[in-house]
Coordinates of N, CA and C and ligand atoms in Angstrom, one line a residue:
M1 N -0.5 41.1 -11.0 CA 0.2 40.9 -11.8 C 1.3 42.2 -12.4
S2 N 3.0 42.3 -12.6 CA 3.5 43.0 -12.9 C 3.3 43.0 -14.3
T3 N 3.2 42.0 -15.0 CA 3.0 41.5 -16.5 C 1.8 43.0 -17.4
T4 N 0.6 42.4 -16.3 CA -0.5 43.4 -16.5 C -0.4 44.9 -16.1
Q5 N 0.6 45.3 -15.2 CA 0.3 46.6 -14.6 C 1.2 47.3 -16.0
T6 N 2.0 46.7 -16.3 CA 2.8 47.7 -17.6 C 1.8 47.6 -19.1
L7 N 1.2 46.8 -19.0 CA -0.1 46.9 -20.3 C -0.8 47.7 -20.2
R8 N -1.5 48.5 -21.2 CA -2.8 49.0 -21.0 C -3.8 48.0 -21.1
P9 N -4.8 48.2 -19.9 CA -5.6 47.3 -20.3 C -6.5 47.0 -21.2
S10 N -7.1 46.0 -21.3 CA -8.0 45.5 -22.6 C -9.3 45.3 -22.0
I11 N -9.2 44.7 -20.6 CA -10.4 44.2 -20.2 C -10.3 44.4 -18.6
I12 N -11.1 45.4 -18.2 CA -11.3 45.7 -16.7 C -12.7 45.1 -15.8
I13 N -12.4 44.2 -15.2 CA -13.7 43.2 -14.6 C -13.6 43.9 -13.3
D14 N -14.3 44.9 -12.7 CA -14.2 45.4 -11.7 C -15.6 45.2 -10.2
G15 N -15.3 44.5 -9.5 CA -16.4 44.1 -8.5 C -17.4 43.8 -8.6
V16 N -17.3 43.0 -10.0 CA -18.5 42.3 -10.8 C -19.2 41.0 -10.0
K17 N -20.2 41.2 -9.6 CA -21.2 40.3 -9.1 C -22.3 40.2 -9.7
K18 N -23.0 38.8 -10.0 CA -24.3 38.4 -10.9 C -25.0 37.2 -10.5
H19 N -26.5 37.6 -10.1 CA -27.2 36.6 -9.3 C -28.2 36.4 -10.4
F20 N -28.7 34.6 -10.6 CA -29.5 34.2 -11.1 C -30.8 34.0 -10.1
T21 N -32.2 33.9 -10.8 CA -33.2 33.5 -10.0 C -33.4 31.8 -10.1
L22 N -33.2 31.1 -9.2 CA -33.7 29.6 -9.4 C -34.8 29.4 -9.1
N23 N -35.9 28.5 -10.3 CA -37.1 28.7 -9.8 C -37.2 27.0 -9.2
H24 N -38.4 26.8 -8.4 CA -38.6 25.5 -7.4 C -39.9 24.8 -7.7
A25 N -40.3 25.6 -8.7 CA -41.8 25.1 -9.1 C -42.0 25.1 -10.4
F26 N -42.4 24.0 -11.1 CA -42.4 23.6 -12.6 C -43.7 23.2 -13.1
S27 N -44.6 23.4 -12.2 CA -45.8 23.0 -12.4 C -47.0 23.7 -11.7
L28 N -47.9 23.8 -12.0 CA -49.3 24.0 -11.2 C -49.5 23.6 -9.9
K29 N -49.4 22.1 -9.9 CA -49.4 21.3 -8.5 C -48.4 21.6 -7.6
D30 N -46.7 22.3 -8.2 CA -45.9 22.3 -7.4 C -46.1 23.7 -6.6
T31 N -46.6 24.5 -7.6 CA -46.9 26.1 -7.0 C -47.9 26.0 -6.0
V32 N -48.9 25.7 -6.2 CA -49.8 24.9 -5.0 C -49.4 24.3 -3.8
V33 N -48.7 23.4 -3.9 CA -48.1 22.6 -2.9 C -47.1 23.7 -1.8
S34 N -46.4 24.5 -2.6 CA -45.3 25.0 -2.4 C -45.8 26.7 -1.6
W35 N -47.3 26.8 -1.8 CA -47.8 27.4 -1.6 C -48.5 27.2 0.0
F36 N -48.7 26.5 0.3 CA -49.8 25.5 1.3 C -48.5 25.2 2.5
K37 N -47.7 24.8 1.7 CA -46.1 24.6 2.8 C -45.2 25.5 2.9
R38 N -45.9 27.1 2.5 CA -44.8 28.1 2.6 C -43.5 27.9 2.4
R39 N -43.3 26.9 1.0 CA -42.1 27.1 0.8 C -41.8 28.2 -0.4
K40 N -40.7 28.8 -0.5 CA -40.7 29.7 -1.4 C -40.3 29.2 -3.3
L41 N -41.3 29.7 -3.9 CA -41.1 29.4 -5.0 C -40.2 29.6 -5.9
T42 N -39.2 30.7 -6.0 CA -37.9 31.0 -6.3 C -36.6 31.2 -5.2
S43 N -35.5 31.3 -5.3 CA -34.3 31.7 -4.5 C -33.1 31.9 -5.7
Q44 N -32.7 33.0 -4.9 CA -31.3 33.7 -5.3 C -30.1 33.3 -5.3
F45 N -29.3 32.9 -6.6 CA -28.1 32.3 -6.8 C -26.9 33.4 -7.4
E46 N -26.2 33.1 -6.5 CA -24.9 34.2 -6.9 C -24.0 33.2 -7.8
A47 N -23.8 33.7 -8.7 CA -23.1 32.9 -9.9 C -21.7 33.4 -9.8
L48 N -21.5 34.9 -9.7 CA -20.1 35.6 -9.7 C -20.3 36.6 -8.2
K49 N -19.3 36.2 -7.3 CA -19.3 36.9 -5.9 C -18.7 38.2 -5.6
G50 N -18.1 39.3 -6.7 CA -17.5 39.7 -6.7 C -15.9 39.6 -7.2
V51 N -16.0 39.9 -8.7 CA -15.0 39.1 -9.3 C -14.0 40.8 -10.1
D52 N -12.6 40.5 -9.5 CA -12.0 41.4 -10.0 C -10.8 41.2 -11.0
I53 N -10.8 41.7 -12.4 CA -9.5 41.0 -13.2 C -9.0 42.4 -13.8
S54 N -8.0 42.3 -14.2 CA -7.8 43.4 -15.7 C -6.6 42.5 -16.2
I55 N -7.1 42.5 -17.6 CA -6.6 41.7 -18.9 C -5.6 42.8 -19.5
G56 N -4.4 42.8 -19.8 CA -3.8 43.7 -20.5 C -4.0 43.0 -22.2
E57 N -3.7 44.4 -23.0 CA -3.7 44.3 -24.2 C -2.9 43.3 -24.7
G58 N -3.0 42.1 -25.8 CA -2.2 41.4 -26.6 C -2.0 40.1 -25.2
Q59 N -2.9 39.9 -24.6 CA -2.7 38.9 -23.2 C -3.4 38.0 -23.7
S60 N -2.9 36.7 -23.5 CA -3.8 35.4 -23.7 C -4.2 35.0 -22.2
V61 N -5.4 34.6 -22.1 CA -5.7 34.3 -21.1 C -7.0 33.3 -21.4
A62 N -6.7 32.2 -19.7 CA -7.5 30.9 -19.8 C -8.2 31.3 -18.7
I63 N -9.6 30.7 -18.6 CA -10.4 30.9 -17.9 C -10.8 29.6 -17.4
L64 N -10.0 28.9 -16.4 CA -10.2 27.7 -15.7 C -11.1 27.3 -14.7
G65 N -12.0 26.5 -14.7 CA -13.0 25.6 -13.3 C -13.5 24.8 -13.4
F66 N -14.0 24.3 -12.6 CA -15.2 23.6 -12.9 C -16.1 23.6 -13.2
N67 N -16.8 22.4 -13.9 CA -18.8 22.6 -14.0 C -19.3 23.8 -13.4
G68 N -20.3 24.6 -14.0 CA -20.7 25.4 -12.9 C -20.3 26.9 -12.3
S69 N -19.0 26.9 -12.2 CA -18.0 27.7 -11.3 C -18.1 29.1 -11.8
G70 N -18.6 29.3 -13.1 CA -18.9 31.2 -13.3 C -18.1 31.4 -14.8
K71 N -17.3 30.8 -15.1 CA -16.5 30.8 -16.5 C -17.6 31.5 -17.6
S72 N -18.8 31.0 -18.0 CA -19.5 31.1 -19.1 C -20.2 32.4 -18.9
T73 N -20.8 32.6 -17.5 CA -21.0 33.7 -17.1 C -20.2 35.0 -17.1
L74 N -19.0 35.1 -16.8 CA -17.9 35.9 -16.9 C -18.0 36.3 -18.6
L75 N -17.5 35.5 -19.3 CA -17.1 35.6 -20.7 C -18.5 36.5 -21.3
K76 N -19.7 36.1 -20.7 CA -20.9 36.6 -21.4 C -21.3 38.3 -20.7
L77 N -20.5 38.3 -19.6 CA -20.7 39.7 -18.9 C -19.2 40.3 -20.1
I78 N -18.0 40.0 -20.1 CA -17.4 41.0 -21.1 C -18.2 41.2 -22.4
S79 N -18.5 40.2 -22.6 CA -19.0 40.4 -24.2 C -20.0 41.4 -24.4
G80 N -20.7 41.4 -23.1 CA -21.9 42.5 -22.8 C -23.1 41.9 -23.2
V81 N -23.3 40.7 -23.8 CA -24.4 39.8 -24.0 C -25.2 39.8 -22.0
M82 N -24.7 40.0 -21.6 CA -25.2 40.1 -20.3 C -24.7 41.3 -19.2
E83 N -25.7 41.6 -18.3 CA -25.0 42.8 -17.8 C -24.6 42.6 -16.1
P84 N -23.6 42.8 -15.3 CA -23.5 42.9 -14.3 C -24.5 43.3 -12.8
D85 N -24.8 42.6 -12.0 CA -25.8 43.3 -11.1 C -25.0 44.5 -10.5
E86 N -23.8 43.7 -10.3 CA -23.1 44.9 -9.4 C -21.9 45.3 -10.1
G87 N -21.2 46.3 -9.7 CA -19.4 46.5 -10.4 C -19.9 46.4 -11.5
Q88 N -18.4 46.5 -12.5 CA -18.4 47.0 -13.8 C -17.9 46.1 -14.8
V89 N -17.8 46.1 -16.2 CA -16.9 45.7 -16.8 C -16.7 46.7 -18.4
L90 N -15.5 46.7 -18.3 CA -15.1 48.1 -19.3 C -14.2 47.0 -20.4
T91 N -14.3 47.3 -21.4 CA -13.5 46.5 -22.5 C -12.7 47.9 -23.7
R92 N -11.8 47.5 -24.3 CA -11.6 48.7 -25.4 C -11.4 48.3 -26.9
G93 N -11.7 48.4 -27.5 CA -11.4 48.6 -28.9 C -13.0 47.1 -29.2
R94 N -12.6 46.6 -30.3 CA -13.9 45.8 -30.7 C -13.8 44.5 -30.4
V95 N -14.6 43.8 -29.4 CA -14.6 42.6 -29.0 C -15.5 41.8 -29.8
A96 N -14.9 40.5 -30.1 CA -15.8 39.6 -31.1 C -15.8 38.3 -30.0
G97 N -17.2 37.7 -29.9 CA -17.2 36.9 -29.4 C -17.5 35.3 -29.6
L98 N -17.3 34.0 -29.2 CA -17.6 33.0 -30.0 C -17.8 32.4 -28.9
I99 N -19.4 32.6 -28.1 CA -19.1 31.7 -26.9 C -20.9 30.8 -26.8
E100 N -21.6 30.9 -27.9 CA -22.5 29.7 -27.6 C -22.7 29.4 -29.2
V101 N -22.8 28.0 -29.0 CA -23.0 27.4 -31.1 C -23.7 28.2 -31.3
G102 N -24.2 28.6 -32.7 CA -25.3 29.0 -33.2 C -25.8 30.5 -32.8
A103 N -25.2 31.1 -31.7 CA -25.8 32.3 -31.2 C -25.5 33.5 -32.1
G104 N -26.7 34.3 -32.4 CA -26.4 34.9 -33.4 C -26.8 34.5 -34.7
F105 N -27.1 33.4 -35.0 CA -27.4 33.0 -36.3 C -28.9 32.7 -36.5
H106 N -29.6 33.2 -37.7 CA -30.9 32.7 -37.8 C -30.9 31.8 -38.5
P107 N -31.9 30.6 -37.8 CA -32.1 29.2 -38.5 C -32.6 29.3 -39.5
E108 N -33.8 30.5 -39.9 CA -34.5 30.5 -41.4 C -33.4 31.0 -42.5
L109 N -32.7 31.7 -42.4 CA -31.8 32.2 -43.2 C -30.8 31.4 -43.5
S110 N -30.0 31.2 -44.9 CA -29.0 31.0 -45.5 C -28.0 31.0 -44.4
G111 N -26.6 30.0 -45.0 CA -25.2 30.2 -44.5 C -25.0 31.7 -44.8
R112 N -25.1 32.0 -46.1 CA -24.7 33.2 -46.7 C -25.1 34.8 -46.2
E113 N -26.4 34.3 -45.8 CA -27.2 35.5 -45.5 C -26.7 35.6 -44.1
N114 N -26.5 34.2 -43.3 CA -26.0 34.7 -41.8 C -24.5 35.5 -41.9
V115 N -23.7 35.2 -42.5 CA -22.5 35.4 -42.6 C -22.9 37.0 -42.7
F116 N -23.6 37.7 -43.8 CA -23.6 38.7 -43.6 C -24.4 39.4 -42.7
L117 N -25.6 38.8 -41.9 CA -26.1 39.4 -40.7 C -25.2 39.4 -39.3
N118 N -24.4 38.4 -39.2 CA -23.3 38.0 -37.8 C -22.5 39.0 -37.9
A119 N -21.7 39.2 -39.5 CA -20.4 40.1 -39.7 C -21.1 41.6 -39.6
A120 N -22.4 41.8 -39.5 CA -22.8 43.0 -39.4 C -22.8 43.5 -38.0
I121 N -23.6 42.4 -37.3 CA -23.3 42.5 -35.8 C -22.4 42.6 -35.5
L122 N -21.3 42.3 -36.0 CA -20.2 42.5 -35.0 C -19.2 43.9 -35.7
G123 N -19.8 44.7 -36.8 CA -19.5 45.9 -36.8 C -18.8 46.4 -38.0
M124 N -19.1 45.0 -38.9 CA -18.6 45.2 -40.4 C -19.8 45.8 -41.2
K125 N -18.8 46.5 -42.3 CA -20.1 47.3 -43.1 C -20.0 46.4 -44.4
K126 N -21.3 46.6 -45.1 CA -21.1 45.8 -46.6 C -20.2 45.5 -47.2
H127 N -19.6 46.7 -47.9 CA -18.6 46.8 -48.3 C -17.6 46.0 -48.3
E128 N -17.3 45.9 -46.7 CA -16.4 45.4 -46.1 C -16.4 43.5 -46.3
I129 N -17.7 43.1 -45.8 CA -18.0 41.7 -45.5 C -18.2 41.4 -46.7
E130 N -18.5 42.4 -48.2 CA -18.1 41.3 -49.6 C -16.5 41.0 -49.5
G131 N -16.0 42.2 -49.6 CA -14.5 41.8 -50.0 C -13.9 40.9 -49.1
R132 N -14.5 40.2 -48.1 CA -13.9 38.9 -47.3 C -14.8 37.8 -47.1
Y133 N -15.4 38.3 -47.8 CA -17.0 36.6 -48.2 C -16.4 35.6 -48.4
D134 N -15.5 35.7 -49.5 CA -15.2 34.2 -50.4 C -14.0 33.7 -48.9
E135 N -13.2 34.6 -48.4 CA -12.4 34.2 -47.4 C -13.1 33.6 -46.4
I136 N -14.1 34.3 -45.7 CA -14.8 33.5 -44.5 C -15.3 32.1 -45.0
V137 N -16.0 32.0 -45.8 CA -16.6 31.0 -46.3 C -15.7 29.8 -46.6
A138 N -14.4 29.9 -46.9 CA -13.1 29.1 -47.6 C -12.2 28.7 -46.3
F139 N -12.1 29.6 -45.5 CA -11.8 29.2 -43.8 C -13.1 27.8 -43.1
S140 N -14.1 28.4 -43.3 CA -15.2 27.7 -42.7 C -15.1 25.9 -43.5
E141 N -14.9 26.0 -44.9 CA -14.8 24.7 -45.7 C -16.4 23.9 -45.5
I142 N -16.9 24.9 -45.9 CA -19.0 24.4 -45.5 C -19.2 25.0 -47.1
E143 N -18.7 25.5 -48.0 CA -18.8 26.1 -49.5 C -19.9 25.5 -50.0
Q144 N -19.9 24.1 -50.0 CA -21.1 23.4 -50.2 C -22.4 23.5 -50.0
F145 N -22.5 23.9 -48.5 CA -23.9 24.4 -48.1 C -24.4 25.4 -47.6
I146 N -23.2 26.6 -48.4 CA -23.7 28.0 -47.8 C -24.9 28.4 -48.2
D147 N -25.6 28.2 -49.3 CA -26.9 28.3 -49.4 C -28.1 27.4 -49.0
Q148 N -27.8 26.6 -47.9 CA -28.6 25.9 -47.1 C -29.2 26.8 -46.0
E149 N -30.3 26.4 -45.4 CA -30.8 27.5 -44.2 C -30.2 26.7 -42.8
V150 N -29.7 27.5 -42.1 CA -28.5 27.1 -41.0 C -29.5 26.2 -40.3
K151 N -30.7 26.1 -40.2 CA -31.5 25.2 -39.1 C -31.4 24.1 -39.6
H152 N -30.4 23.3 -40.7 CA -30.0 21.7 -41.5 C -28.6 22.0 -40.8
Y153 N -28.0 22.6 -40.5 CA -26.6 22.5 -40.2 C -26.6 22.0 -38.9
S154 N -24.9 21.2 -38.8 CA -24.8 20.0 -37.5 C -24.3 21.4 -36.7
S155 N -23.8 21.2 -35.5 CA -23.3 21.9 -34.2 C -21.6 22.4 -34.8
G156 N -21.4 21.2 -35.4 CA -19.7 21.5 -36.2 C -19.9 22.4 -37.3
M157 N -20.8 22.3 -38.2 CA -21.0 23.6 -38.8 C -21.3 24.8 -38.4
F158 N -22.3 24.8 -37.4 CA -22.6 26.5 -36.9 C -21.4 26.8 -36.3
M159 N -20.4 26.0 -36.0 CA -19.6 26.8 -35.3 C -18.3 27.1 -36.5
R160 N -18.1 26.3 -37.3 CA -17.1 26.8 -38.2 C -17.2 27.7 -39.0
L161 N -19.0 28.0 -39.0 CA -19.0 29.3 -39.5 C -19.0 30.6 -38.8
A162 N -19.6 30.1 -37.8 CA -19.4 31.5 -36.7 C -17.9 31.8 -36.4
F163 N -16.9 30.8 -35.9 CA -15.7 30.9 -35.8 C -15.2 31.5 -37.0
S164 N -15.5 31.3 -38.4 CA -14.6 32.0 -39.7 C -15.1 33.5 -39.5
V165 N -16.4 33.6 -39.4 CA -16.6 35.2 -39.4 C -16.4 35.6 -38.1
A166 N -16.1 35.4 -37.1 CA -15.6 36.1 -35.9 C -14.1 36.4 -36.2
I167 N -13.6 35.5 -36.6 CA -11.9 36.3 -36.8 C -11.7 36.8 -38.0
H168 N -12.6 36.9 -39.1 CA -12.3 37.8 -40.5 C -12.8 38.9 -40.2
V169 N -13.4 39.5 -38.8 CA -14.1 41.2 -38.6 C -12.7 41.9 -37.9
E170 N -12.3 42.9 -37.9 CA -11.3 43.5 -37.9 C -12.2 43.9 -36.0
L171 N -11.3 43.5 -35.2 CA -11.2 42.7 -33.7 C -9.6 43.2 -33.1
D172 N -10.1 44.0 -31.9 CA -9.1 44.1 -30.7 C -9.2 42.6 -29.5
V173 N -10.1 42.1 -29.4 CA -10.4 41.1 -28.5 C -10.9 39.6 -29.1
L174 N -11.0 38.9 -28.3 CA -11.7 37.8 -29.1 C -12.1 36.9 -28.1
L175 N -13.1 36.3 -27.4 CA -13.1 35.8 -26.4 C -14.1 34.4 -26.8
V176 N -13.6 33.5 -26.4 CA -14.1 31.8 -27.2 C -14.5 31.0 -26.0
D177 N -15.4 30.5 -25.5 CA -16.0 29.5 -24.8 C -15.7 28.4 -25.6
E178 N -16.2 27.4 -24.8 CA -16.1 26.0 -25.2 C -15.9 25.5 -26.6
I179 N -16.8 26.2 -27.3 CA -17.7 26.0 -28.5 C -16.7 25.0 -29.8
L180 N -15.1 25.3 -29.3 CA -14.2 24.6 -30.5 C -14.6 23.2 -30.3
S181 N -14.9 22.6 -28.6 CA -14.7 21.3 -28.5 C -16.0 20.4 -29.6
V182 N -16.8 21.2 -30.4 CA -17.3 20.8 -31.5 C -16.7 20.3 -32.5
G183 N -15.9 21.2 -32.9 CA -15.1 20.6 -34.4 C -14.1 19.5 -34.5
D184 N -14.0 19.0 -35.2 CA -12.8 18.1 -35.5 C -12.0 18.1 -35.3
A185 N -10.8 17.3 -35.2 CA -9.3 17.4 -35.1 C -8.6 18.4 -35.9
P186 N -8.8 18.1 -37.1 CA -8.3 19.3 -38.2 C -8.5 20.9 -37.8
F187 N -10.2 20.8 -38.1 CA -10.4 22.5 -37.6 C -10.0 23.0 -36.5
R188 N -9.8 22.1 -35.3 CA -9.5 22.6 -34.1 C -7.6 23.1 -34.3
E189 N -7.3 22.2 -35.2 CA -5.9 22.5 -35.3 C -5.8 24.1 -36.3
K190 N -6.3 24.0 -37.1 CA -6.8 25.3 -37.7 C -6.9 26.3 -37.2
C191 N -7.8 26.1 -36.1 CA -8.3 27.4 -35.3 C -7.3 27.6 -34.4
R192 N -6.3 26.7 -33.8 CA -5.3 27.0 -33.1 C -4.3 27.5 -33.7
L193 N -4.0 27.7 -34.8 CA -3.0 28.4 -36.1 C -3.6 29.4 -35.5
K194 N -4.9 29.5 -36.0 CA -5.8 31.1 -36.1 C -5.4 32.1 -34.9
F195 N -5.1 31.4 -33.7 CA -5.1 31.8 -32.4 C -3.8 32.4 -32.3
E196 N -3.2 31.9 -32.8 CA -1.3 31.9 -32.6 C -1.0 33.1 -33.5
E197 N -1.4 33.4 -34.8 CA -1.5 34.2 -35.4 C -2.1 35.7 -34.9
L198 N -3.4 35.4 -34.3 CA -4.0 36.7 -33.8 C -2.9 37.3 -32.4
I199 N -2.6 36.4 -31.7 CA -1.7 36.5 -30.1 C -0.5 37.4 -30.8
A200 N 0.1 36.5 -32.3 CA 1.1 37.6 -32.4 C 0.8 38.7 -33.2
Q201 N -0.2 38.9 -33.3 CA -0.8 40.6 -33.8 C -0.5 41.3 -32.6
G202 N -1.0 40.9 -31.5 CA -1.0 41.9 -30.3 C -2.5 41.8 -29.9
K203 N -3.4 40.9 -30.4 CA -4.9 40.8 -30.2 C -4.9 39.9 -28.4
T204 N -6.3 40.5 -28.1 CA -6.3 40.1 -26.5 C -7.3 39.2 -27.1
L205 N -6.8 37.6 -26.4 CA -7.6 36.5 -26.4 C -8.3 35.9 -24.4
V206 N -9.4 35.6 -24.9 CA -9.3 35.1 -23.6 C -10.2 33.8 -23.8
I207 N -10.2 32.7 -23.5 CA -10.3 31.4 -23.8 C -10.9 30.8 -22.5
V208 N -12.3 30.2 -22.4 CA -12.8 29.4 -21.6 C -12.9 28.0 -21.7
S209 N -11.9 27.1 -21.4 CA -11.5 25.4 -21.8 C -11.7 24.5 -20.9
H210 N -12.3 23.4 -21.4 CA -11.4 22.3 -20.4 C -10.6 21.8 -21.0
D211 N -9.8 21.9 -21.9 CA -9.0 21.5 -23.2 C -7.6 22.0 -22.7
M212 N -6.9 21.2 -21.8 CA -5.5 22.0 -20.9 C -4.9 21.6 -22.1
E213 N -4.4 21.0 -23.4 CA -3.5 21.0 -24.3 C -3.5 21.9 -24.9
M214 N -4.8 22.6 -24.8 CA -5.1 23.6 -26.1 C -4.6 24.9 -25.3
V215 N -5.0 25.1 -24.5 CA -5.0 26.5 -23.0 C -3.3 26.6 -22.8
R216 N -2.6 25.3 -22.5 CA -0.9 25.1 -22.1 C -0.7 26.0 -23.7
E217 N -0.9 25.7 -25.2 CA -0.5 25.9 -26.2 C -0.5 27.5 -26.3
L218 N -1.9 27.9 -26.1 CA -2.1 29.5 -26.1 C -2.3 30.4 -25.1
C219 N -1.9 29.9 -23.9 CA -2.3 31.1 -22.9 C -0.9 30.9 -22.1
T220 N -0.7 32.0 -21.7 CA 0.2 32.7 -20.4 C -0.1 32.5 -19.4
R221 N -1.4 33.2 -19.3 CA -1.8 33.5 -17.7 C -3.1 32.6 -18.0
G222 N -3.5 32.2 -16.6 CA -4.4 31.2 -16.3 C -5.3 31.9 -14.9
I223 N -6.7 31.6 -15.1 CA -7.6 32.6 -14.0 C -8.3 31.2 -13.5
V224 N -8.5 30.7 -12.3 CA -9.2 29.9 -12.0 C -10.2 30.6 -11.7
I225 N -11.8 29.7 -11.4 CA -12.8 30.5 -11.0 C -13.3 29.4 -10.2
N226 N -13.9 29.1 -8.7 CA -14.5 28.5 -8.1 C -15.9 29.4 -7.7
R227 N -16.8 28.6 -7.6 CA -18.2 28.8 -7.2 C -18.1 30.4 -7.3
G228 N -18.1 31.2 -8.3 CA -17.9 32.4 -8.3 C -17.1 33.4 -7.8
E229 N -15.6 32.9 -7.6 CA -15.0 33.4 -7.1 C -13.3 33.1 -7.4
V230 N -12.4 34.0 -7.8 CA -11.3 33.8 -8.4 C -10.8 33.4 -7.4
V231 N -10.0 31.7 -7.5 CA -8.9 31.6 -6.8 C -7.7 31.5 -6.7
Y232 N -7.2 32.0 -8.4 CA -6.0 31.8 -8.8 C -6.0 32.8 -9.8
D233 N -5.3 33.5 -10.0 CA -4.5 34.3 -11.1 C -2.9 34.1 -11.4
G234 N -2.5 33.7 -12.3 CA -1.5 33.5 -12.4 C -0.6 32.8 -13.5
D235 N 0.6 32.6 -13.6 CA 0.9 32.1 -14.9 C 0.1 30.4 -15.2
V236 N -0.1 30.1 -16.5 CA -1.1 29.1 -16.7 C -0.6 28.1 -16.1
E237 N 0.7 27.5 -15.9 CA 0.8 26.2 -15.2 C 0.1 26.1 -14.3
G238 N 0.3 27.0 -13.5 CA -0.3 26.6 -11.7 C -1.3 26.7 -11.9
A239 N -2.2 27.2 -13.1 CA -4.0 27.6 -13.3 C -4.2 25.8 -13.7
I240 N -3.7 25.4 -14.6 CA -3.6 24.2 -15.3 C -3.6 22.9 -13.6
A241 N -2.5 23.1 -13.0 CA -2.5 22.3 -11.7 C -3.4 22.1 -10.9
L242 N -3.7 23.4 -11.0 CA -5.1 23.6 -9.7 C -6.2 22.8 -10.2
V243 N -7.0 22.4 -11.4 CA -7.8 22.3 -12.0 C -7.9 20.7 -13.0
D244 N -6.3 20.4 -12.8 CA -6.5 19.2 -13.4 C -5.5 18.2 -12.5
A245 N -5.6 18.6 -10.9 CA -5.0 17.8 -10.5 C -5.8 16.5 -10.0
Ligands
ATP1 N1 -29.7 31.9 -17.0 C1 -29.4 31.3 -15.9 N2 -30.3 31.5 -15.1 C2 -30.2 30.4 -13.8 N3 -28.6 30.1 -13.8 C3 -28.1 30.3 -14.5 C4 -28.3 31.3 -15.7 N4 -26.8 30.5 -16.5 C5 -25.8 30.2 -15.6 N5 -26.8 29.9 -14.2 C6 -26.0 29.0 -13.2 O1 -24.7 30.0 -13.1 C7 -23.8 29.1 -12.5 C8 -22.6 29.3 -13.4 O2 -22.8 28.8 -14.7 P1 -21.8 28.7 -15.7 O3 -22.1 28.6 -17.4 O4 -21.2 30.3 -15.7 O5 -20.4 28.2 -15.5 P2 -19.4 27.3 -16.1 O6 -17.7 27.7 -15.7 O7 -19.3 28.2 -17.5 O8 -19.8 25.7 -16.2 P3 -19.1 24.7 -17.4 O9 -17.6 24.5 -17.2 O10 -19.7 23.6 -16.9 O11 -19.5 25.1 -18.7 C9 -24.3 27.5 -12.4 O12 -24.8 26.7 -11.2 C10 -25.5 27.9 -13.6 O13 -26.7 26.4 -13.4

């Protein structure tokens, strides 16, 4: 893409393959039956079959595709929580990811303690976190529950706190998986405005979503993944037309 070529790359995904091992036996009986019938107990499933993508600094990109096509796997590889089997993923600057609701949260700790824990994992120093703590909690709108253990939080409350921490750290790349869908409409709108602010500041944004309205408003580029392969990479309307037909 011409726009990408002129921008300094923020994310490079080069020949990335990822496979998972699928289990076909879940009990001792299954195992014994498979053994007698000489059936394999596991098989390999290729979730990403050689993906090449380059995302420029300041781009806002939507990764679209049907269920199970490999979108979340791709985001996990970019965030570094997963390693590719082949190929490489390179990122520039600080990457913050909102990938799984509650990931990185410790259930036995309070919301307050988890803010410190999460922000530290995302690379913030203690005094930086202290300086932004009130802002983080205010954005999440869960002040009342901040000293409660997060195991008692609803998925929406988890998401509010995780989102709030992620957007208050110094970041260059923000990765967002479907998790916003657990937020209510006013909070989603607040997040959308925050994304617009980050885009205006030149941050790189990669969103995996089935919410075409949000995708249309925030992203200029769309990449469609189908069965582990990139089948479209271009303007966002073309990508939406492919998955929303
Ligand atoms: N840890 C894992 N072990 C085994 N299979 C996995 C694992 N993670 C993902 N998969 C498989 O890889 C494929 C791609 O999954 P992925 O979550 O990336 O899809 P997706 O495009 O994000 O789907 P959705 O739109 O439903 O969220 C699926 O078939 C899934 O079952």
